[in-house]
Coordinates of C-alpha atoms in Angstrom, one line a residue:
M272 CA -17.4 -7.5 -16.9
R273 CA -16.3 -4.2 -18.4
D274 CA -12.8 -3.6 -19.9
L275 CA -10.8 -1.0 -18.1
M276 CA -7.5 0.8 -18.6
A277 CA -5.4 0.3 -15.3
I278 CA -2.7 2.8 -14.5
D279 CA -0.2 2.7 -11.6
V280 CA 1.6 6.1 -11.4
G281 CA 5.0 6.0 -9.8
G282 CA 7.8 8.5 -9.3
T283 CA 10.1 6.9 -12.0
S284 CA 7.7 4.8 -14.1
I285 CA 4.1 4.4 -14.9
K286 CA 2.8 0.8 -15.1
L287 CA -0.2 0.1 -17.4
A288 CA -2.4 -2.8 -18.2
V289 CA -5.8 -3.6 -19.6
W290 CA -8.4 -5.3 -17.3
H291 CA -10.0 -7.8 -19.7
D292 CA -12.1 -10.9 -19.0
G293 CA -11.3 -10.7 -15.3
K294 CA -7.5 -10.4 -15.6
L295 CA -4.8 -7.9 -16.3
V296 CA -3.3 -8.2 -19.8
D297 CA -0.8 -6.3 -21.9
E298 CA 1.2 -5.1 -18.8
H299 CA 4.0 -2.7 -19.6
S300 CA 5.5 0.5 -18.3
V301 CA 6.7 3.9 -19.5
P302 CA 9.0 6.5 -17.8
T303 CA 7.2 9.0 -15.7
P304 CA 7.3 12.4 -17.6
D305 CA 8.9 15.4 -15.9
S306 CA 6.0 17.8 -16.7
L307 CA 2.2 17.9 -16.6
D308 CA 2.0 18.4 -20.3
G309 CA 4.1 15.3 -20.8
Y310 CA 2.0 13.4 -18.3
Y311 CA -1.2 14.2 -20.2
E312 CA 0.4 13.3 -23.5
A313 CA 1.7 10.0 -22.3
L314 CA -1.5 8.9 -20.7
E315 CA -3.7 10.0 -23.6
S316 CA -1.5 8.1 -26.0
E317 CA -1.7 4.9 -23.8
V318 CA -5.4 5.1 -23.4
A319 CA -5.9 5.7 -27.1
S320 CA -3.7 2.7 -28.0
A321 CA -5.6 0.5 -25.6
R322 CA -8.9 1.5 -27.1
E323 CA -7.7 0.2 -30.5
G324 CA -7.7 -3.3 -29.1
Y325 CA -10.3 -3.3 -26.4
P326 CA -13.7 -1.7 -25.7
I327 CA -12.3 0.4 -22.8
E328 CA -15.1 1.8 -20.6
G329 CA -13.1 3.6 -17.9
V330 CA -9.7 4.4 -16.5
A331 CA -8.7 3.0 -13.1
M332 CA -5.7 4.8 -11.5
S333 CA -3.4 4.2 -8.6
S334 CA -1.5 7.3 -7.5
P335 CA 1.0 8.6 -4.9
G336 CA -0.3 11.3 -2.6
A337 CA -3.8 11.4 -1.1
P338 CA -6.5 11.5 -3.8
N339 CA -9.7 13.0 -2.6
S340 CA -12.6 11.1 -4.0
Q341 CA -15.0 14.0 -3.4
T342 CA -13.0 16.8 -5.1
G343 CA -10.8 14.9 -7.6
V344 CA -7.7 16.7 -6.1
I345 CA -4.6 14.7 -5.2
E346 CA -3.7 16.2 -1.8
S347 CA -0.5 15.9 0.2
S348 CA 2.7 15.7 -1.8
S349 CA 4.7 13.1 -3.7
A350 CA 7.7 12.7 -6.0
I351 CA 5.5 14.0 -8.8
P352 CA 4.6 17.6 -7.7
Y353 CA 2.8 18.6 -10.9
I354 CA -0.2 16.2 -10.2
H355 CA -1.2 17.9 -7.0
G356 CA -3.5 20.8 -6.0
F357 CA -6.2 20.8 -8.7
D358 CA -9.0 18.6 -9.9
I359 CA -6.9 16.3 -12.0
R360 CA -9.5 13.5 -12.1
D361 CA -12.0 15.6 -14.0
E362 CA -9.3 16.9 -16.4
L363 CA -8.2 13.4 -17.2
A364 CA -11.8 12.3 -17.6
R365 CA -12.3 15.2 -20.1
R366 CA -9.2 14.2 -22.0
F367 CA -10.0 10.5 -22.1
C368 CA -13.8 11.0 -22.6
L369 CA -14.1 8.2 -20.0
P370 CA -14.9 7.9 -16.3
V371 CA -11.8 8.0 -14.2
S372 CA -11.1 6.8 -10.6
I373 CA -8.0 7.7 -8.7
E374 CA -6.9 6.1 -5.4
N375 CA -3.7 6.1 -3.3
D376 CA -1.3 3.3 -4.1
A377 CA -1.2 1.7 -0.7
N378 CA -5.0 1.8 -0.6
C379 CA -5.1 0.1 -4.0
A380 CA -2.7 -2.6 -2.8
A381 CA -5.2 -3.3 0.1
L382 CA -8.1 -3.4 -2.3
A383 CA -6.3 -6.0 -4.5
E384 CA -6.1 -8.3 -1.4
V385 CA -9.9 -7.7 -0.9
A386 CA -10.7 -8.4 -4.5
D387 CA -9.1 -11.8 -4.8
G388 CA -6.1 -11.9 -2.6
V389 CA -5.7 -13.1 1.0
G390 CA -8.6 -11.0 2.1
K391 CA -11.1 -12.2 -0.5
D392 CA -13.3 -13.8 2.1
A393 CA -12.8 -11.0 4.7
T394 CA -15.1 -8.1 5.4
S395 CA -12.5 -6.2 7.4
L396 CA -8.7 -6.0 7.4
L397 CA -5.8 -3.8 7.9
F398 CA -3.1 -3.6 5.3
V399 CA 0.3 -2.6 6.7
V400 CA 3.1 -1.8 4.3
I401 CA 6.6 -2.1 5.7
G402 CA 9.1 -0.4 3.5
T403 CA 11.0 2.9 3.6
G404 CA 8.5 3.8 6.3
V405 CA 5.3 2.2 7.6
G406 CA 2.0 2.9 6.0
G407 CA -1.1 1.1 4.9
A408 CA -4.8 1.1 4.6
V409 CA -8.0 0.3 6.6
I410 CA -10.7 -1.8 5.0
I411 CA -14.2 -1.9 6.7
D412 CA -17.1 -3.8 5.1
R413 CA -14.8 -4.4 2.1
K414 CA -14.4 -0.7 1.4
L415 CA -11.6 1.7 2.2
W416 CA -11.9 3.9 5.2
H417 CA -10.2 7.2 4.4
G418 CA -10.8 9.0 7.6
A419 CA -11.8 12.7 8.1
H420 CA -8.5 14.0 6.8
L421 CA -7.5 11.2 4.4
L422 CA -5.2 9.8 7.0
G423 CA -6.8 6.4 7.4
G424 CA -3.9 3.8 7.3
E425 CA -1.1 6.3 8.1
F426 CA 0.1 3.9 10.8
G427 CA 3.7 5.1 10.5
F428 CA 2.9 8.3 12.4
A429 CA 1.9 6.4 15.6
I430 CA 4.1 7.4 18.5
T431 CA 6.3 4.7 20.0
K432 CA 7.2 4.4 23.6
D433 CA 10.5 6.3 23.2
G434 CA 8.7 9.3 21.5
R435 CA 9.7 8.5 17.9
I436 CA 7.2 7.6 15.2
L437 CA 6.7 4.0 14.1
S438 CA 8.3 4.6 10.6
E439 CA 11.5 5.7 12.3
V440 CA 11.8 2.5 14.4
A441 CA 9.9 -0.3 12.6
S442 CA 11.0 -0.1 9.0
P443 CA 13.8 -2.2 7.6
V444 CA 15.4 0.9 6.2
S445 CA 15.7 2.6 9.6
M446 CA 16.8 -0.7 11.1
A447 CA 19.7 -0.9 8.6
A448 CA 20.6 2.7 9.3
R449 CA 20.8 2.1 13.0
Y450 CA 23.0 -1.0 12.4
K451 CA 25.4 1.2 10.3
E452 CA 25.5 3.8 13.0
R453 CA 26.6 1.1 15.5
T454 CA 29.0 -0.8 13.3
G455 CA 30.0 1.4 10.4
H456 CA 28.9 -1.3 8.0
E457 CA 26.3 -0.4 5.3
V458 CA 23.8 -3.2 4.9
T459 CA 20.2 -3.7 3.8
G460 CA 17.3 -4.6 6.0
K461 CA 17.4 -8.1 4.7
E462 CA 21.1 -8.4 5.5
V463 CA 20.5 -7.3 9.1
F464 CA 18.0 -10.2 9.4
D465 CA 20.6 -12.5 7.8
L466 CA 23.4 -11.3 10.2
A467 CA 21.1 -11.8 13.2
E468 CA 20.5 -15.4 12.0
E469 CA 24.3 -15.9 11.8
G470 CA 24.8 -14.7 15.4
D471 CA 25.6 -11.0 15.0
D472 CA 24.6 -9.5 18.4
V473 CA 24.1 -6.0 17.1
A474 CA 22.0 -7.3 14.2
A475 CA 20.0 -9.4 16.6
D476 CA 19.4 -6.4 18.9
E477 CA 18.2 -4.3 16.0
V478 CA 15.9 -7.0 14.7
H479 CA 14.4 -7.2 18.2
T480 CA 14.0 -3.5 18.3
M481 CA 12.2 -3.5 15.0
T482 CA 10.0 -6.5 15.5
S483 CA 9.0 -5.7 19.2
T484 CA 8.0 -2.2 18.2
L485 CA 6.1 -3.4 15.2
A486 CA 4.4 -6.2 17.2
R487 CA 3.2 -3.7 19.8
A488 CA 1.8 -1.5 17.1
L489 CA 0.0 -4.4 15.4
F490 CA -1.4 -5.5 18.8
N491 CA -2.7 -2.0 19.4
L492 CA -4.2 -1.8 15.9
Q493 CA -6.0 -5.1 16.5
Y494 CA -7.7 -3.6 19.5
C495 CA -8.4 -0.2 17.8
F496 CA -10.0 -1.7 14.7
D497 CA -10.6 -5.4 15.5
P498 CA -10.0 -6.6 11.9
Q499 CA -10.3 -10.2 10.8
M500 CA -6.7 -10.1 9.7
I501 CA -3.7 -7.8 9.4
V502 CA -2.1 -8.2 6.0
L503 CA 1.6 -7.4 5.8
G504 CA 3.1 -5.9 2.6
G505 CA 6.4 -4.5 1.4
G506 CA 9.6 -6.3 0.4
I507 CA 10.2 -7.5 4.0
S508 CA 6.9 -9.4 4.0
N509 CA 8.6 -12.0 1.9
N510 CA 11.0 -12.8 4.7
P511 CA 9.7 -16.2 6.1
H512 CA 11.0 -15.3 9.6
L513 CA 9.0 -12.0 9.9
I514 CA 5.6 -13.3 11.0
P515 CA 7.0 -15.9 13.4
L516 CA 9.1 -13.2 15.0
L517 CA 6.2 -10.9 15.3
E518 CA 3.9 -13.6 16.7
A519 CA 6.5 -14.4 19.3
E520 CA 6.8 -10.8 20.3
V521 CA 3.0 -10.5 20.6
K522 CA 2.9 -13.6 22.8
D523 CA 5.6 -12.0 25.0
L524 CA 3.6 -8.8 25.2
Q525 CA 0.4 -10.7 26.1
A526 CA 2.2 -12.5 28.9
T527 CA 2.8 -9.1 30.6
L528 CA -0.9 -8.1 30.6
P529 CA -3.1 -9.0 33.6
F530 CA -6.1 -9.8 31.4
K531 CA -6.9 -12.2 28.6
T532 CA -6.2 -10.8 25.1
I533 CA -6.4 -11.9 21.5
A534 CA -3.6 -11.8 19.1
P535 CA -3.9 -10.3 15.6
T536 CA -4.0 -12.8 12.7
L537 CA -1.0 -11.9 10.6
V538 CA -0.8 -12.9 7.0
T539 CA 1.5 -12.0 4.0
C540 CA 0.0 -10.3 1.0
A541 CA -0.8 -12.3 -2.1
Y542 CA -0.2 -9.6 -4.6
T543 CA 3.3 -8.1 -5.3
S544 CA 4.1 -6.1 -8.5
A545 CA 0.6 -6.1 -9.9
A546 CA -1.1 -5.1 -6.6
N547 CA -1.7 -1.4 -7.4
L548 CA -3.1 -2.2 -10.9
R549 CA -5.5 -4.8 -9.5
G550 CA -6.5 -2.6 -6.7
A551 CA -7.1 0.4 -9.0
V552 CA -9.6 -1.8 -10.9
E553 CA -11.4 -2.8 -7.7
N554 CA -11.6 0.8 -6.7
F555 CA -13.1 1.7 -10.1
E556 CA -15.7 -1.0 -9.8
Q557 CA -16.6 0.1 -6.3
T558 CA -16.7 3.8 -7.3
Y559 CA -18.9 3.1 -10.4
S560 CA -20.8 0.1 -9.1
E561 CA -24.1 1.6 -10.3
V562 CA -22.9 1.8 -13.9
G563 CA -22.2 -1.0 -16.2

């Protein structure tokens, strides 16, 4: 098994680690530079340092935006504007003198679950990230399905029954914002769930709005893709009440239908902070499977 440099690029920090003997070692982070020159300098320094201790054979990267595996261009936009619009993969490969893979961060998180997380025995799954918005990834035959326009997994743009998009209704951030509009109290999504448990009627109503909308979307995704499982990620996935609430909403939905249906198998992701690093490694191995 080859040694790789794993890099997870974020808007405020860049996480790094070495993939060695089947595990991530030497995990650390550095601030995200504010210029492209600074970005190159930081990454070149980190890769050079890693090569002093390990026989690094490639660089596996997780990135915001929509990396195009055919062109090496990171499309769309992100909090790091200088990485977009040109073949950054080949430029990094030239600077490192190593093969480079770059994949979207949510896609990497999904690949981590495929590699040795909750989806290690699955051939197909959907990964749904519930955070500031709703996003995710599609895995078919243990590989990412990007779609014709790199929109595979952009579940948050699905239109809900009231004409809004899923991200506007079914994220904990939007739920907390609606609670504030109704009560004047600023709270987090977790606190809305807690308040609902304590008997707060407004909180309970907003939790129902979120979970019923999300459950309907997950039910539809099950019938669109028919995956073996739907893996839930994002901070709210740690809430032990989430999956039971979603399962109850799906059951209520099924009861309204005049035909027999199946319910999606919902599971919580295994990986948390190291998901993007682990998934970047898996993406590299799939990308360069014929080498090494």
